[in-house]
XYZ file of C-alpha atoms in Angstrom:
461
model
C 108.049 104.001 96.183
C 108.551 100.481 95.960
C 108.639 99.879 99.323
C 105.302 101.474 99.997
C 103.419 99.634 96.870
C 104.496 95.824 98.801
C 102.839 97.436 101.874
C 99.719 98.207 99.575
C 99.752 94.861 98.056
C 100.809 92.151 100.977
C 96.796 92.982 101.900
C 95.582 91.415 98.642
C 96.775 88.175 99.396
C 92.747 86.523 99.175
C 92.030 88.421 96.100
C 94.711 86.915 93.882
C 96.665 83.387 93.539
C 100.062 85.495 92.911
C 101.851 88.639 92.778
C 105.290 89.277 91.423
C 107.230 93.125 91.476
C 109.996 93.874 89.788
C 112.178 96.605 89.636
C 113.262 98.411 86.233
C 115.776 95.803 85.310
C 113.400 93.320 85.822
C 115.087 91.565 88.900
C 112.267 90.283 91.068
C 112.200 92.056 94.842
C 109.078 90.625 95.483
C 107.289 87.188 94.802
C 104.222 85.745 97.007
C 101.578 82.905 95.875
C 98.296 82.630 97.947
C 97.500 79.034 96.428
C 99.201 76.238 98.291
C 97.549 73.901 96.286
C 99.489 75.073 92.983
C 102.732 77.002 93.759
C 104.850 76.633 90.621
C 107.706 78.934 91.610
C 110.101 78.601 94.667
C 109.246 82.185 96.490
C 112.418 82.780 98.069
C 115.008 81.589 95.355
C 113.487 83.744 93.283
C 113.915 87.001 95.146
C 116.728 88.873 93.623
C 116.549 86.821 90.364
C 116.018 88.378 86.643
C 112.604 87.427 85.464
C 114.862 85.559 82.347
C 116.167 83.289 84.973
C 112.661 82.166 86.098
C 111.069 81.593 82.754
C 114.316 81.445 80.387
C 111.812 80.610 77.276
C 109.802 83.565 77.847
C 109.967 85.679 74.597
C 110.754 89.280 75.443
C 108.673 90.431 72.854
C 105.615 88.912 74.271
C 106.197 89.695 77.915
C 103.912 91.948 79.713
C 106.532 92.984 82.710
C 109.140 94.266 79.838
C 106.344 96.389 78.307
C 105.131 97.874 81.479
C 108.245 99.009 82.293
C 109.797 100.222 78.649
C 106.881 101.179 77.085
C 104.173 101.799 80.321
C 101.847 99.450 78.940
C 98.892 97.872 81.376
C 97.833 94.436 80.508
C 94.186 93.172 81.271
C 93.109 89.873 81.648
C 95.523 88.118 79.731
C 95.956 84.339 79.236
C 99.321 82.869 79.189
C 101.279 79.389 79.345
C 104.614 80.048 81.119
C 107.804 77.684 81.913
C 109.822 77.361 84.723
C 113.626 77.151 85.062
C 113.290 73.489 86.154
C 110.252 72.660 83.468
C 107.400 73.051 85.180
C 104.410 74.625 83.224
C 101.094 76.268 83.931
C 98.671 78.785 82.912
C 98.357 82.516 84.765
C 95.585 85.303 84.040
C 97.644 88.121 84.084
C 97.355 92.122 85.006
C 100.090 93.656 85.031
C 100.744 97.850 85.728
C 104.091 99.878 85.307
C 105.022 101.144 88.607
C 105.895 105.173 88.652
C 107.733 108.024 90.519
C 107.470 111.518 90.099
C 106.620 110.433 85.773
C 109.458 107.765 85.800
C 108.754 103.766 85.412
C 110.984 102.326 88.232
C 109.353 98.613 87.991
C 106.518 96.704 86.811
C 103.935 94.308 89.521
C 102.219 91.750 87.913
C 99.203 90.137 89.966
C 97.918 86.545 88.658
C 94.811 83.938 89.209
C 95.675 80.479 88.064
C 92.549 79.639 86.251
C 92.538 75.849 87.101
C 89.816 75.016 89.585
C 89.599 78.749 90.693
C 88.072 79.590 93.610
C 87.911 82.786 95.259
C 88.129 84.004 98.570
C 86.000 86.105 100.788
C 86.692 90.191 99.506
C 86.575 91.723 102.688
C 89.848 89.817 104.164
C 91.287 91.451 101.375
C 90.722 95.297 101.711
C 90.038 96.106 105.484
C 89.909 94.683 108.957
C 86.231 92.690 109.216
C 85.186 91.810 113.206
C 81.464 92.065 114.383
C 83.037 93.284 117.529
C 85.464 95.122 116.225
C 88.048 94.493 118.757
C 90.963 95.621 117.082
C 89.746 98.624 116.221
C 91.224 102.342 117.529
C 88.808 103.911 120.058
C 88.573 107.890 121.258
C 90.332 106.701 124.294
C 93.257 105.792 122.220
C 93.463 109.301 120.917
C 96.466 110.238 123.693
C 96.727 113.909 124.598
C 96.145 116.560 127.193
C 96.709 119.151 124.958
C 93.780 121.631 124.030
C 94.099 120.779 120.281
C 93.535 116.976 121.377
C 90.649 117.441 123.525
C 89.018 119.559 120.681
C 89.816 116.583 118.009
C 88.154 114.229 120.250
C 85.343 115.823 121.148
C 84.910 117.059 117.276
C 85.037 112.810 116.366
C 82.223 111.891 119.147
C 80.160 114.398 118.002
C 80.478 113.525 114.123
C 80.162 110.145 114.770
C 76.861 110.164 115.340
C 76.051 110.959 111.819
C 76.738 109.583 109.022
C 77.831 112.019 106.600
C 81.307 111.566 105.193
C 83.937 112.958 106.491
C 87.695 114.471 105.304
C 90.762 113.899 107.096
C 93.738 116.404 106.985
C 96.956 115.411 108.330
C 100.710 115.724 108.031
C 102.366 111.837 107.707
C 102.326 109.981 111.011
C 99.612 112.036 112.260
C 97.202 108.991 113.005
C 94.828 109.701 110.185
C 93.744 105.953 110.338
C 93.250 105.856 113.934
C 91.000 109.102 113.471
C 88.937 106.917 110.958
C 88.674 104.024 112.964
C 88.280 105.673 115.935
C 84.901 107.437 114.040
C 83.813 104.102 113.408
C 84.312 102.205 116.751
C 82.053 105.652 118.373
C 78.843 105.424 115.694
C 76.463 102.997 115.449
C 78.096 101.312 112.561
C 80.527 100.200 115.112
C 79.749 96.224 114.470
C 79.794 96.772 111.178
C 82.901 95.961 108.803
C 85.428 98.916 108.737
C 87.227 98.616 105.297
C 90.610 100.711 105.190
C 91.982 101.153 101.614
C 95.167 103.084 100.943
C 94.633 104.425 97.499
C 98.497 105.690 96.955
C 100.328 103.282 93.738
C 97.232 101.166 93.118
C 96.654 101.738 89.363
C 93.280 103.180 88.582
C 92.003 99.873 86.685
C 92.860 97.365 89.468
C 91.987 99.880 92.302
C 88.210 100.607 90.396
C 87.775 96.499 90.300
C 88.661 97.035 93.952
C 86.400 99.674 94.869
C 83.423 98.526 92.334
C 83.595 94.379 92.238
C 83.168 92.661 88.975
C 80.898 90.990 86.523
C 81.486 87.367 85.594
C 82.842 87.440 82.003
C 83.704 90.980 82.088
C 87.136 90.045 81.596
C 89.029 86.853 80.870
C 88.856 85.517 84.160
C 87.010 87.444 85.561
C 84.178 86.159 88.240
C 81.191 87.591 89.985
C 82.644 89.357 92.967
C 81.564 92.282 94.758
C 83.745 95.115 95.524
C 85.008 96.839 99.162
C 81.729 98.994 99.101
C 79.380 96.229 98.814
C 81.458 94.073 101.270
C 81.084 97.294 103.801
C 77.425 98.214 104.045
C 76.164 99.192 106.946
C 79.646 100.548 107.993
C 82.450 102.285 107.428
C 85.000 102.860 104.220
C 88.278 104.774 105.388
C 90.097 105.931 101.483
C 93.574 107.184 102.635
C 95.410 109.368 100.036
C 92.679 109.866 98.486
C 94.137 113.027 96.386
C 96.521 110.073 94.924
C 93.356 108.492 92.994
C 93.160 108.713 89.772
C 91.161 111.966 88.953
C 88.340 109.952 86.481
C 88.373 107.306 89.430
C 87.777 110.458 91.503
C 84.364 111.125 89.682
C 83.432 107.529 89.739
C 83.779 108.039 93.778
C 81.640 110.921 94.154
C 78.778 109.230 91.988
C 78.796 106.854 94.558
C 78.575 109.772 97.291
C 75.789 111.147 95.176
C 73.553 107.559 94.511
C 74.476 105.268 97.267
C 74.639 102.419 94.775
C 77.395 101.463 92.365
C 77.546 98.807 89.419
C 80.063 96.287 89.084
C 82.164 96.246 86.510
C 80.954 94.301 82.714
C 77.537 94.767 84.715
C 74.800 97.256 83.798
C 72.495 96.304 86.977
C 73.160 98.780 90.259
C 73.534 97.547 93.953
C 72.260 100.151 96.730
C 74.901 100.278 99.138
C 74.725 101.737 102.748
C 78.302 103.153 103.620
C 80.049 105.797 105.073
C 82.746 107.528 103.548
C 86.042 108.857 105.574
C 88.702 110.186 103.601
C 91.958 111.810 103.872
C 95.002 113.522 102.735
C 98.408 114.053 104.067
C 98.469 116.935 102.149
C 96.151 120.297 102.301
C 92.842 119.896 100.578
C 93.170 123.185 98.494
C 96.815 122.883 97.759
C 95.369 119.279 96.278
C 92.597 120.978 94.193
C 95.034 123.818 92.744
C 97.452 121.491 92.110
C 94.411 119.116 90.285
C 95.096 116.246 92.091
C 92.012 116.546 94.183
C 88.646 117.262 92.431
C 86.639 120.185 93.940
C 83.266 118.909 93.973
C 84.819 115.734 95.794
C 86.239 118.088 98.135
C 82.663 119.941 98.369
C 81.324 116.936 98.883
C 83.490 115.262 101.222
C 84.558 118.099 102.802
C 81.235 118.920 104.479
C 82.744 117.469 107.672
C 86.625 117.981 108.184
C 88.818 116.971 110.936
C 92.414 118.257 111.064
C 95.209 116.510 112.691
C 97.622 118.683 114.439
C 101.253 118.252 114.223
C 103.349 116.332 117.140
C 104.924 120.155 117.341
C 102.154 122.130 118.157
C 101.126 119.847 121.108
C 105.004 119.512 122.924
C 102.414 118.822 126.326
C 101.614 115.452 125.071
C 105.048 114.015 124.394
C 105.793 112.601 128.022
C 101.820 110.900 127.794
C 102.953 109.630 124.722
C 106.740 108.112 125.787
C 104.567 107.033 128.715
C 102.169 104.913 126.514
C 104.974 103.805 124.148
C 107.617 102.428 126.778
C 105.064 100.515 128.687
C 103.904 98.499 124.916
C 106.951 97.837 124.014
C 108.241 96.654 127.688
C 105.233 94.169 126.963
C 106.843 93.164 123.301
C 110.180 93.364 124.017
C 110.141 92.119 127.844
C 111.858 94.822 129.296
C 111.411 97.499 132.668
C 112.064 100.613 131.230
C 110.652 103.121 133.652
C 110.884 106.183 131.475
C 113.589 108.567 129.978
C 116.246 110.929 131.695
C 115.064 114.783 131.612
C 117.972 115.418 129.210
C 116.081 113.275 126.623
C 112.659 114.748 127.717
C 113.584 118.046 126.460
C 115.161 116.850 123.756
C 111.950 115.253 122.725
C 110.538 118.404 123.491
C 112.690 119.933 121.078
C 112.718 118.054 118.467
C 110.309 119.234 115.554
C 109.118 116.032 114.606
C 108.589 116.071 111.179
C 107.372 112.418 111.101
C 105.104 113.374 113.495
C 103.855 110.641 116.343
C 104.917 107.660 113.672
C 108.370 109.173 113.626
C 108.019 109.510 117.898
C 107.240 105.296 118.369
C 110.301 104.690 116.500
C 112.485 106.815 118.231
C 111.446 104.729 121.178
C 111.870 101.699 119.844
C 114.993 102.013 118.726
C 115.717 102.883 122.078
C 115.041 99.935 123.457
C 117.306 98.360 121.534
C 120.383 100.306 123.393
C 118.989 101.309 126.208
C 120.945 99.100 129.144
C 119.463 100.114 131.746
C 115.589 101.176 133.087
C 116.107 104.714 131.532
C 116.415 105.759 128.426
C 119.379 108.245 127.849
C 120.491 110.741 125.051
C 123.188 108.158 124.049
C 120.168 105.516 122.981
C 118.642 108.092 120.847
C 119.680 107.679 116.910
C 122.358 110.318 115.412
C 120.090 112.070 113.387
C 118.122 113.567 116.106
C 120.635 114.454 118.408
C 122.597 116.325 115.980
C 120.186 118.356 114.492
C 119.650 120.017 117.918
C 122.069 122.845 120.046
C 122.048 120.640 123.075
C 124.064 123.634 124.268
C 121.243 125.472 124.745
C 119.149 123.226 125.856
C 120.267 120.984 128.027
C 121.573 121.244 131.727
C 125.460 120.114 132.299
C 126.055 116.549 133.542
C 128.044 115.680 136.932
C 128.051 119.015 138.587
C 125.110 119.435 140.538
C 121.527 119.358 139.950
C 120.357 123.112 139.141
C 123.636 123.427 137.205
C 123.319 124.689 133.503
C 126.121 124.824 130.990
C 127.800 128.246 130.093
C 125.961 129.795 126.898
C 128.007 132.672 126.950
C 126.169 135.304 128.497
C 124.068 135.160 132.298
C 121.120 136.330 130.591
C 121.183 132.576 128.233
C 122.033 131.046 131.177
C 118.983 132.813 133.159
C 116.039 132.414 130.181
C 117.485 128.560 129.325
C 116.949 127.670 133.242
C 113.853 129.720 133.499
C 112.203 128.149 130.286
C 112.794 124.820 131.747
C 110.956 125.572 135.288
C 108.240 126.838 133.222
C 107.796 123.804 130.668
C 107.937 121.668 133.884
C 105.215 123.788 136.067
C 102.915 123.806 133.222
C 102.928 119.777 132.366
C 102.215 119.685 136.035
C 99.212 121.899 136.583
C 96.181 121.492 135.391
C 95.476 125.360 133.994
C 97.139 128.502 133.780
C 95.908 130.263 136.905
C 97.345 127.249 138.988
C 100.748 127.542 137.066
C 100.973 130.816 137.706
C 100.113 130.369 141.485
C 102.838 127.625 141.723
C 105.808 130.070 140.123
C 104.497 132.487 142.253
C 103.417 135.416 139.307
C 100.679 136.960 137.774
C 98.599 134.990 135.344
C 99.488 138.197 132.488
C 103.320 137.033 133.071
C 102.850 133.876 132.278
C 101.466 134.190 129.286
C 104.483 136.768 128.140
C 106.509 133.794 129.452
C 105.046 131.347 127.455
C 105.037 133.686 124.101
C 108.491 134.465 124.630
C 109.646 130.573 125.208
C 106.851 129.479 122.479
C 105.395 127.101 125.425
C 102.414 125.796 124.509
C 99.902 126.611 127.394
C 96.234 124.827 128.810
């Protein structure tokens, strides 16, 4: 949990002057300062330290980390004069939010502006990724896969791209949700337009409605005139990942926005129209999310008017060896290496293997490959423990060293006979463009084939 709130917060780093995370002892894992002008702490000294041993006259009665994480408490806008170890003093605004997991406090963040000479920076470097050309952006044509259930997904984005009514995103994790919303972006014509991605998991609700809304001068202490990620994005694109992690009154906040295509800034009573689209998603399904209430159902109704479901790295086995294609040759460009591929022994292990991390889960498994891998191809030894031994390679992999059509004894002829014939079959139908051709090449009826494929659980055209 901790890990994945720094991932959430390294993007704030032009929103804030500094932001400290503790765990539930108080020892700091986490300390950055955006100001270089005024850094009053020594970042990496400080990692690992108690929070007494940076300010040792702090009073633990008055601090706001201690209360977040005993008693839960957020603090707002508050004003304080702190001391250093080695003397030096200066003045923080501070917010500061308990950190939770599954109803436990298991640390505290605390995210400070030093009020002298404040300025801020530009809001859109802090949510999302801002290019009039968007260059970096995901495109359809990243979207690799022969598979049916890939052709259908991007056929299903080009077409819904050229609206813009918002759109829901279901996917299990490492799915490529985000490159789903980009790639919805990069094909409408919002396309040079900002694309603002948000992650909405372990924000709290009062820092991530700032966030989403902007503020008012003087509607806190601190506080200045500063518009929020849907202002910075009109005219394009707002992607809200984990959306069914908002806060549920933030949730009602979000589809008022849906509703009026304006929101109001917060200590502000005027509105601002705004001109965005909406993509959302959820790594969980929507109506498991409403019946369990963390998912509103007139959001859902409302968002859900367009929905595009990721499939599982399982249910498409026909785009793995695409995939290892596309992930050896980046990282033979990062890592400077001439990998040429992967043994067959590892191809069916891959083609095994149920993934539950999904395509994420895949490009590590490759990476870390390359870190062992001694030669050009990468064999079952480079592949990590875990995956190997949750598999019967038994009974699914040939025998090594005793001839090439050789398959190790599974204790009866008929194993033997459907192990070898499953693996002609997986190979004749990543070969061939359709059925009817597979079927011509194996030399059966097209009706066999498909009994074949049911039986093995092949995935066909």
């Amino acid at each position: 949990m901790l890990e994945e709130y720094l991932n959430i917060i390294t993007n704030m780093e032009n929103y804030v002057d500094g932001i400290m995370v503790v765990d539930e002892r108080a020892d700091i894992v986490y300390l950055n300062q955006f100001r270089p002008d005024f850094t009053p702490l020594d970042e990496k000294r400080a990692i690992g330290k108690n929070l007494f041993e940076l300010y040792p006259d702090l009073d633990e009665s008055e601090s706001t980390i201690l209360a977040a994480i005993r008693e839960g408490k957020v603090t707002m806008g508050r004003e304080d004069l702190l001391t250093t170890s080695y003397g030096r003093r200066f003045r923080v605004i501070d917010n500061t939010f308990p950190i939770k997991e599954d109803g436990k406090i298991i640390g505290a963040v605390s995210v400070v502006t030093f009020p002298e000479g404040r300025t801020f920076g530009s809001p859109v470097e802090v949510y999302g990724k801002k290019d009039s050309g968007q260059k970096h952006l995901y495109q359809v044509s990243d979207m690799i896969g022969r598979s049916p259930v890939m052709q259908a997904v991007r056929s299903q984005i080009q077409r819904i791209a050229k609206t813009s009514s918002s759109v829901l995103i279901y996917g299990s994790t490492g799915t490529g949700k985000e490159l789903a919303a980009q790639s919805i972006h990069t094909s409408s014509n919002r396309k040079n337009k900002p694309f603002i991605s948000q992650n909405c998991a372990a924000i709290p609700a009062t820092l991530l409605e700032s966030l989403f809304f902007g503020t008012a001068k003087g509607s806190y202490t601190g506080a200045e005139d500063r518009p929020g990620i849907f202002e910075s994005a009109d005219g394009g694109t707002v992607f809200l990942d984990e959306i069914n992690s908002m806060d549920i009154n933030l949730q009602a906040k979000l589809l008022r926005v849906l509703e009026e295509r304006s929101v109001t800034r917060i200590g502000s009573t005027e509105s601002v129209d705004v001109d965005v689209r909406i993509v959302a998603a959820t790594n969980r399904p929507p109506v498991l999310c409403m019946e369990e209430g963390s998912l509103r159902p007139d959001l859902f109704y409302r968002l859900g008017s367009v929905t595009v479901d990721l499939p599982d790295l399982k249910d498409r086995p026909e785009d793995i060896d695409l995939l290892a294609e596309y992930f050896i040759s980046a990282f033979n460009d990062v890592m400077h290496r001439q990998i040429i591929g992967v043994s067959q022994e590892v191809m069916t292990i891959f083609k095994t293997y149920s993934w539950p991390g999904n395509i994420r889960e895949f490009r590590n498994v490759i990476e870390g490959a390359f870190n062992l891998c001694e030669g050009n191809i990468i064999a079952k030894g480079d592949l990590p423990s875990y995956l190997v031994s949750s598999l019967n390679l038994e009974e699914i992999l040939p025998e090594h060293g005793t001839g090439e059509n050789r398959i190790q004894w599974l204790g009866s002829l008929k194993k033997n006979m459907d192990a070898y014939e499953k693996m002609l079959i997986l190979d004749a139908v990543e070969n061939h463009k359709n059925l009817t051709e597979t079927a011509e090449y194996l030399g059966i009826t097209r009706q066999a084939l498909n009994q074949k494929l049911n039986k093995y659980h092949i995935a066909g055209h």
